[in-house]
Amino acid sequence: MTQDDRSAPSAITLAWDGSPAAAAQASAFAGRIIGGDTAYISHGEIQTGLSIDADTWAPALADLYADDFAALGDDRDLLLARDAQGAILGMAVVAWEQTARRRFAVLEDMAVAPKARSHGIGTRLMAMIEERVRGAGIDWLFLESGVRNTRAHAFFERAGFTMTSHVFARQLR
């Protein structure tokens, strides 16, 4: 990594953008950044077929993200952080959920490019997510994180999240 790679990215803009073009760019970013690290894998990725088990991403991951992000609709929002040239440096997908007793939001995916980490982009993404969730009159935001994704766990704890459960899985063959 060069000194330039460690310097803070300048002129970062954050915007909610569920347009087809943004969704396509975000799916390529997610496939590259998230798909480059199996520590991201949690039960949600297994449940949705993005991972074939707790250790391996599904083949053609970026294509699977493209399918998912193309169907954002009214129940999911896409937030992007871009540099001055328009390249994506971070992204998040928030889902809006409702049961018979409660409305809540789920942070389905969040990723920051490795070269842009530790420069406040994740913090800014989280602040905008929380603002949007509160603005919708919702007081619970949930997320899941792969058991080996310890750097993300530390970030989420600094952001005020607490662990509320353990998820157990067993593959039956």
PDB file of C-alpha atoms in Angstrom:
ATOM      1  CA  MET A   1       0.000   0.000   0.000  1.00  0.00           C
ATOM      2  CA  THR A   2       1.406   3.397  -0.942  1.00  0.00           C
ATOM      3  CA  GLN A   3       1.149   6.554   1.119  1.00  0.00           C
ATOM      4  CA  ASP A   4      -1.509   7.806  -1.320  1.00  0.00           C
ATOM      5  CA  ASP A   5      -3.614   4.697  -0.615  1.00  0.00           C
ATOM      6  CA  ARG A   6      -3.549   5.500   3.124  1.00  0.00           C
ATOM      7  CA  SER A   7      -4.458   9.175   2.760  1.00  0.00           C
ATOM      8  CA  ALA A   8      -8.030  10.219   3.320  1.00  0.00           C
ATOM      9  CA  PRO A   9     -10.131  10.183   0.153  1.00  0.00           C
ATOM     10  CA  SER A  10     -11.143  13.723  -0.749  1.00  0.00           C
ATOM     11  CA  ALA A  11     -14.515  15.063  -1.838  1.00  0.00           C
ATOM     12  CA  ILE A  12     -16.603  12.088  -0.744  1.00  0.00           C
ATOM     13  CA  THR A  13     -20.315  12.371  -1.472  1.00  0.00           C
ATOM     14  CA  LEU A  14     -22.995  10.155   0.012  1.00  0.00           C
ATOM     15  CA  ALA A  15     -26.390   9.703  -1.600  1.00  0.00           C
ATOM     16  CA  TRP A  16     -29.341   7.353  -1.555  1.00  0.00           C
ATOM     17  CA  ASP A  17     -29.617   6.052  -5.111  1.00  0.00           C
ATOM     18  CA  GLY A  18     -31.665   3.039  -6.115  1.00  0.00           C
ATOM     19  CA  SER A  19     -31.465   3.760  -9.839  1.00  0.00           C
ATOM     20  CA  PRO A  20     -30.693   0.818 -12.124  1.00  0.00           C
ATOM     21  CA  ALA A  21     -27.297   2.308 -13.042  1.00  0.00           C
ATOM     22  CA  ALA A  22     -26.311   2.791  -9.389  1.00  0.00           C
ATOM     23  CA  ALA A  23     -27.568  -0.694  -8.502  1.00  0.00           C
ATOM     24  CA  ALA A  24     -25.434  -2.210 -11.252  1.00  0.00           C
ATOM     25  CA  GLN A  25     -22.339  -0.318 -10.098  1.00  0.00           C
ATOM     26  CA  ALA A  26     -23.007  -1.245  -6.458  1.00  0.00           C
ATOM     27  CA  SER A  27     -23.430  -4.928  -7.293  1.00  0.00           C
ATOM     28  CA  ALA A  28     -20.049  -4.978  -9.053  1.00  0.00           C
ATOM     29  CA  PHE A  29     -18.504  -3.203  -6.040  1.00  0.00           C
ATOM     30  CA  ALA A  30     -20.140  -5.652  -3.591  1.00  0.00           C
ATOM     31  CA  GLY A  31     -19.037  -8.641  -5.634  1.00  0.00           C
ATOM     32  CA  ARG A  32     -15.455  -7.380  -5.645  1.00  0.00           C
ATOM     33  CA  ILE A  33     -15.150  -6.043  -2.065  1.00  0.00           C
ATOM     34  CA  ILE A  34     -17.445  -8.361  -0.124  1.00  0.00           C
ATOM     35  CA  GLY A  35     -16.612 -11.335  -2.342  1.00  0.00           C
ATOM     36  CA  GLY A  36     -12.932 -10.792  -1.679  1.00  0.00           C
ATOM     37  CA  ASP A  37     -13.280 -11.693   1.997  1.00  0.00           C
ATOM     38  CA  THR A  38     -15.066 -14.772   3.313  1.00  0.00           C
ATOM     39  CA  ALA A  39     -15.183 -13.187   6.793  1.00  0.00           C
ATOM     40  CA  TYR A  40     -18.300 -11.347   5.573  1.00  0.00           C
ATOM     41  CA  ILE A  41     -20.243 -14.609   5.314  1.00  0.00           C
ATOM     42  CA  SER A  42     -23.026 -14.932   7.866  1.00  0.00           C
ATOM     43  CA  HIS A  43     -26.218 -16.943   7.968  1.00  0.00           C
ATOM     44  CA  GLY A  44     -27.949 -14.402   5.731  1.00  0.00           C
ATOM     45  CA  GLU A  45     -25.569 -15.083   2.872  1.00  0.00           C
ATOM     46  CA  ILE A  46     -26.168 -18.813   3.234  1.00  0.00           C
ATOM     47  CA  GLN A  47     -29.951 -18.321   3.446  1.00  0.00           C
ATOM     48  CA  THR A  48     -30.023 -16.188   0.294  1.00  0.00           C
ATOM     49  CA  GLY A  49     -27.652 -18.385  -1.709  1.00  0.00           C
ATOM     50  CA  LEU A  50     -24.776 -15.899  -1.833  1.00  0.00           C
ATOM     51  CA  SER A  51     -22.644 -18.448   0.008  1.00  0.00           C
ATOM     52  CA  ILE A  52     -22.741 -22.203  -0.439  1.00  0.00           C
ATOM     53  CA  ASP A  53     -21.617 -22.755   3.163  1.00  0.00           C
ATOM     54  CA  ALA A  54     -20.052 -20.660   5.907  1.00  0.00           C
ATOM     55  CA  ASP A  55     -16.657 -20.662   4.154  1.00  0.00           C
ATOM     56  CA  THR A  56     -17.231 -20.233   0.414  1.00  0.00           C
ATOM     57  CA  TRP A  57     -18.931 -17.633  -1.756  1.00  0.00           C
ATOM     58  CA  ALA A  58     -21.292 -18.837  -4.465  1.00  0.00           C
ATOM     59  CA  PRO A  59     -19.937 -18.764  -8.026  1.00  0.00           C
ATOM     60  CA  ALA A  60     -20.678 -15.557  -9.974  1.00  0.00           C
ATOM     61  CA  LEU A  61     -21.266 -13.574  -6.772  1.00  0.00           C
ATOM     62  CA  ALA A  62     -21.378 -10.204  -8.563  1.00  0.00           C
ATOM     63  CA  ASP A  63     -24.154 -11.554 -10.815  1.00  0.00           C
ATOM     64  CA  LEU A  64     -26.125 -12.680  -7.770  1.00  0.00           C
ATOM     65  CA  TYR A  65     -25.717  -9.219  -6.221  1.00  0.00           C
ATOM     66  CA  ALA A  66     -26.827  -7.713  -9.547  1.00  0.00           C
ATOM     67  CA  ASP A  67     -30.047  -9.743  -9.360  1.00  0.00           C
ATOM     68  CA  ASP A  68     -30.614  -8.710  -5.732  1.00  0.00           C
ATOM     69  CA  PHE A  69     -29.833  -5.026  -6.271  1.00  0.00           C
ATOM     70  CA  ALA A  70     -31.952  -4.836  -9.436  1.00  0.00           C
ATOM     71  CA  ALA A  71     -34.948  -5.697  -7.251  1.00  0.00           C
ATOM     72  CA  LEU A  72     -34.483  -3.031  -4.566  1.00  0.00           C
ATOM     73  CA  GLY A  73     -38.077  -1.760  -4.843  1.00  0.00           C
ATOM     74  CA  ASP A  74     -39.796   0.149  -2.065  1.00  0.00           C
ATOM     75  CA  ASP A  75     -38.692  -2.209   0.688  1.00  0.00           C
ATOM     76  CA  ARG A  76     -34.904  -1.721   0.290  1.00  0.00           C
ATOM     77  CA  ASP A  77     -32.693   1.359  -0.140  1.00  0.00           C
ATOM     78  CA  LEU A  78     -29.171   1.717  -1.512  1.00  0.00           C
ATOM     79  CA  LEU A  79     -26.709   4.240  -0.072  1.00  0.00           C
ATOM     80  CA  LEU A  80     -23.471   4.975  -1.943  1.00  0.00           C
ATOM     81  CA  ALA A  81     -20.299   6.837  -0.999  1.00  0.00           C
ATOM     82  CA  ARG A  82     -18.433   8.086  -4.077  1.00  0.00           C
ATOM     83  CA  ASP A  83     -15.162   9.882  -4.641  1.00  0.00           C
ATOM     84  CA  ALA A  84     -14.783  13.038  -6.739  1.00  0.00           C
ATOM     85  CA  GLN A  85     -14.517  10.934  -9.916  1.00  0.00           C
ATOM     86  CA  GLY A  86     -17.730   9.031  -9.110  1.00  0.00           C
ATOM     87  CA  ALA A  87     -16.084   5.750  -8.105  1.00  0.00           C
ATOM     88  CA  ILE A  88     -17.860   3.884  -5.315  1.00  0.00           C
ATOM     89  CA  LEU A  89     -15.862   3.781  -2.089  1.00  0.00           C
ATOM     90  CA  GLY A  90     -18.629   2.447   0.147  1.00  0.00           C
ATOM     91  CA  MET A  91     -22.153   1.120  -0.001  1.00  0.00           C
ATOM     92  CA  ALA A  92     -24.994  -0.017   2.209  1.00  0.00           C
ATOM     93  CA  VAL A  93     -28.350  -1.688   1.638  1.00  0.00           C
ATOM     94  CA  VAL A  94     -31.136  -1.095   4.154  1.00  0.00           C
ATOM     95  CA  ALA A  95     -34.293  -3.221   4.177  1.00  0.00           C
ATOM     96  CA  TRP A  96     -37.576  -2.055   5.665  1.00  0.00           C
ATOM     97  CA  GLU A  97     -39.415  -4.807   7.537  1.00  0.00           C
ATOM     98  CA  GLN A  98     -42.698  -5.123   9.376  1.00  0.00           C
ATOM     99  CA  THR A  99     -44.249  -7.805  11.524  1.00  0.00           C
ATOM    100  CA  ALA A 100     -47.661  -7.802  13.165  1.00  0.00           C
ATOM    101  CA  ARG A 101     -46.173  -5.964  16.159  1.00  0.00           C
ATOM    102  CA  ARG A 102     -43.166  -3.939  14.991  1.00  0.00           C
ATOM    103  CA  ARG A 103     -41.591  -2.023  12.126  1.00  0.00           C
ATOM    104  CA  PHE A 104     -37.796  -2.241  11.929  1.00  0.00           C
ATOM    105  CA  ALA A 105     -34.887  -1.796   9.542  1.00  0.00           C
ATOM    106  CA  VAL A 106     -32.145  -4.247   8.653  1.00  0.00           C
ATOM    107  CA  LEU A 107     -28.708  -3.224   7.434  1.00  0.00           C
ATOM    108  CA  GLU A 108     -28.386  -6.060   4.921  1.00  0.00           C
ATOM    109  CA  ASP A 109     -25.001  -5.142   3.489  1.00  0.00           C
ATOM    110  CA  MET A 110     -22.356  -2.547   4.188  1.00  0.00           C
ATOM    111  CA  ALA A 111     -18.866  -2.381   2.750  1.00  0.00           C
ATOM    112  CA  VAL A 112     -16.078   0.151   2.344  1.00  0.00           C
ATOM    113  CA  ALA A 113     -13.229  -0.325  -0.114  1.00  0.00           C
ATOM    114  CA  PRO A 114     -10.076  -1.415   1.734  1.00  0.00           C
ATOM    115  CA  LYS A 115      -8.100   1.640   0.571  1.00  0.00           C
ATOM    116  CA  ALA A 116     -10.808   3.937   1.963  1.00  0.00           C
ATOM    117  CA  ARG A 117     -11.218   2.330   5.400  1.00  0.00           C
ATOM    118  CA  SER A 118     -10.404   4.192   8.620  1.00  0.00           C
ATOM    119  CA  HIS A 119     -11.170   7.570   7.043  1.00  0.00           C
ATOM    120  CA  GLY A 120     -14.707   8.072   8.365  1.00  0.00           C
ATOM    121  CA  ILE A 121     -16.640   6.751   5.363  1.00  0.00           C
ATOM    122  CA  GLY A 122     -18.240   3.923   7.362  1.00  0.00           C
ATOM    123  CA  THR A 123     -19.141   6.360  10.126  1.00  0.00           C
ATOM    124  CA  ARG A 124     -20.745   8.719   7.606  1.00  0.00           C
ATOM    125  CA  LEU A 125     -22.650   5.835   5.991  1.00  0.00           C
ATOM    126  CA  MET A 126     -23.928   4.737   9.402  1.00  0.00           C
ATOM    127  CA  ALA A 127     -24.977   8.284  10.337  1.00  0.00           C
ATOM    128  CA  MET A 128     -27.030   8.614   7.140  1.00  0.00           C
ATOM    129  CA  ILE A 129     -28.574   5.186   7.664  1.00  0.00           C
ATOM    130  CA  GLU A 130     -29.575   6.038  11.229  1.00  0.00           C
ATOM    131  CA  GLU A 131     -30.989   9.400  10.115  1.00  0.00           C
ATOM    132  CA  ARG A 132     -33.107   7.716   7.435  1.00  0.00           C
ATOM    133  CA  VAL A 133     -34.332   4.996   9.806  1.00  0.00           C
ATOM    134  CA  ARG A 134     -35.265   7.530  12.503  1.00  0.00           C
ATOM    135  CA  GLY A 135     -36.904   9.718   9.857  1.00  0.00           C
ATOM    136  CA  ALA A 136     -39.147   6.781   8.943  1.00  0.00           C
ATOM    137  CA  GLY A 137     -40.281   6.624  12.573  1.00  0.00           C
ATOM    138  CA  ILE A 138     -38.452   3.355  13.204  1.00  0.00           C
ATOM    139  CA  ASP A 139     -36.521   2.809  16.411  1.00  0.00           C
ATOM    140  CA  TRP A 140     -34.772  -0.539  15.760  1.00  0.00           C
ATOM    141  CA  LEU A 141     -31.953  -1.159  13.289  1.00  0.00           C
ATOM    142  CA  PHE A 142     -30.584  -4.700  13.062  1.00  0.00           C
ATOM    143  CA  LEU A 143     -27.618  -6.204  11.274  1.00  0.00           C
ATOM    144  CA  GLU A 144     -25.745  -9.462  11.154  1.00  0.00           C
ATOM    145  CA  SER A 145     -22.051  -9.956  10.653  1.00  0.00           C
ATOM    146  CA  GLY A 146     -19.958 -12.999   9.869  1.00  0.00           C
ATOM    147  CA  VAL A 147     -18.432 -14.584  12.954  1.00  0.00           C
ATOM    148  CA  ARG A 148     -14.872 -13.960  11.647  1.00  0.00           C
ATOM    149  CA  ASN A 149     -15.469 -10.326  10.641  1.00  0.00           C
ATOM    150  CA  THR A 150     -13.902  -8.921  13.805  1.00  0.00           C
ATOM    151  CA  ARG A 151     -12.931  -5.542  12.338  1.00  0.00           C
ATOM    152  CA  ALA A 152     -16.567  -4.941  11.381  1.00  0.00           C
ATOM    153  CA  HIS A 153     -17.697  -6.078  14.836  1.00  0.00           C
ATOM    154  CA  ALA A 154     -15.474  -3.460  16.465  1.00  0.00           C
ATOM    155  CA  PHE A 155     -16.857  -0.794  14.101  1.00  0.00           C
ATOM    156  CA  PHE A 156     -20.467  -1.735  14.869  1.00  0.00           C
ATOM    157  CA  GLU A 157     -19.806  -1.748  18.615  1.00  0.00           C
ATOM    158  CA  ARG A 158     -18.239   1.736  18.345  1.00  0.00           C
ATOM    159  CA  ALA A 159     -21.407   2.775  16.501  1.00  0.00           C
ATOM    160  CA  GLY A 160     -23.501   1.677  19.492  1.00  0.00           C
ATOM    161  CA  PHE A 161     -24.683  -1.758  18.381  1.00  0.00           C
ATOM    162  CA  THR A 162     -24.758  -4.605  20.889  1.00  0.00           C
ATOM    163  CA  MET A 163     -24.900  -8.332  20.320  1.00  0.00           C
ATOM    164  CA  THR A 164     -28.401  -9.621  21.027  1.00  0.00           C
ATOM    165  CA  SER A 165     -28.147 -13.239  19.935  1.00  0.00           C
ATOM    166  CA  HIS A 166     -26.023 -16.014  18.535  1.00  0.00           C
ATOM    167  CA  VAL A 167     -27.180 -17.716  15.343  1.00  0.00           C
ATOM    168  CA  PHE A 168     -26.548 -21.434  15.011  1.00  0.00           C
ATOM    169  CA  ALA A 169     -26.723 -23.398  11.790  1.00  0.00           C
ATOM    170  CA  ARG A 170     -26.277 -26.980  10.788  1.00  0.00           C
ATOM    171  CA  GLN A 171     -26.027 -28.230   7.242  1.00  0.00           C
ATOM    172  CA  LEU A 172     -27.933 -31.483   6.835  1.00  0.00           C
ATOM    173  CA  ARG A 173     -26.864 -33.790   4.074  1.00  0.00           C
TER     174      ARG A 173
END
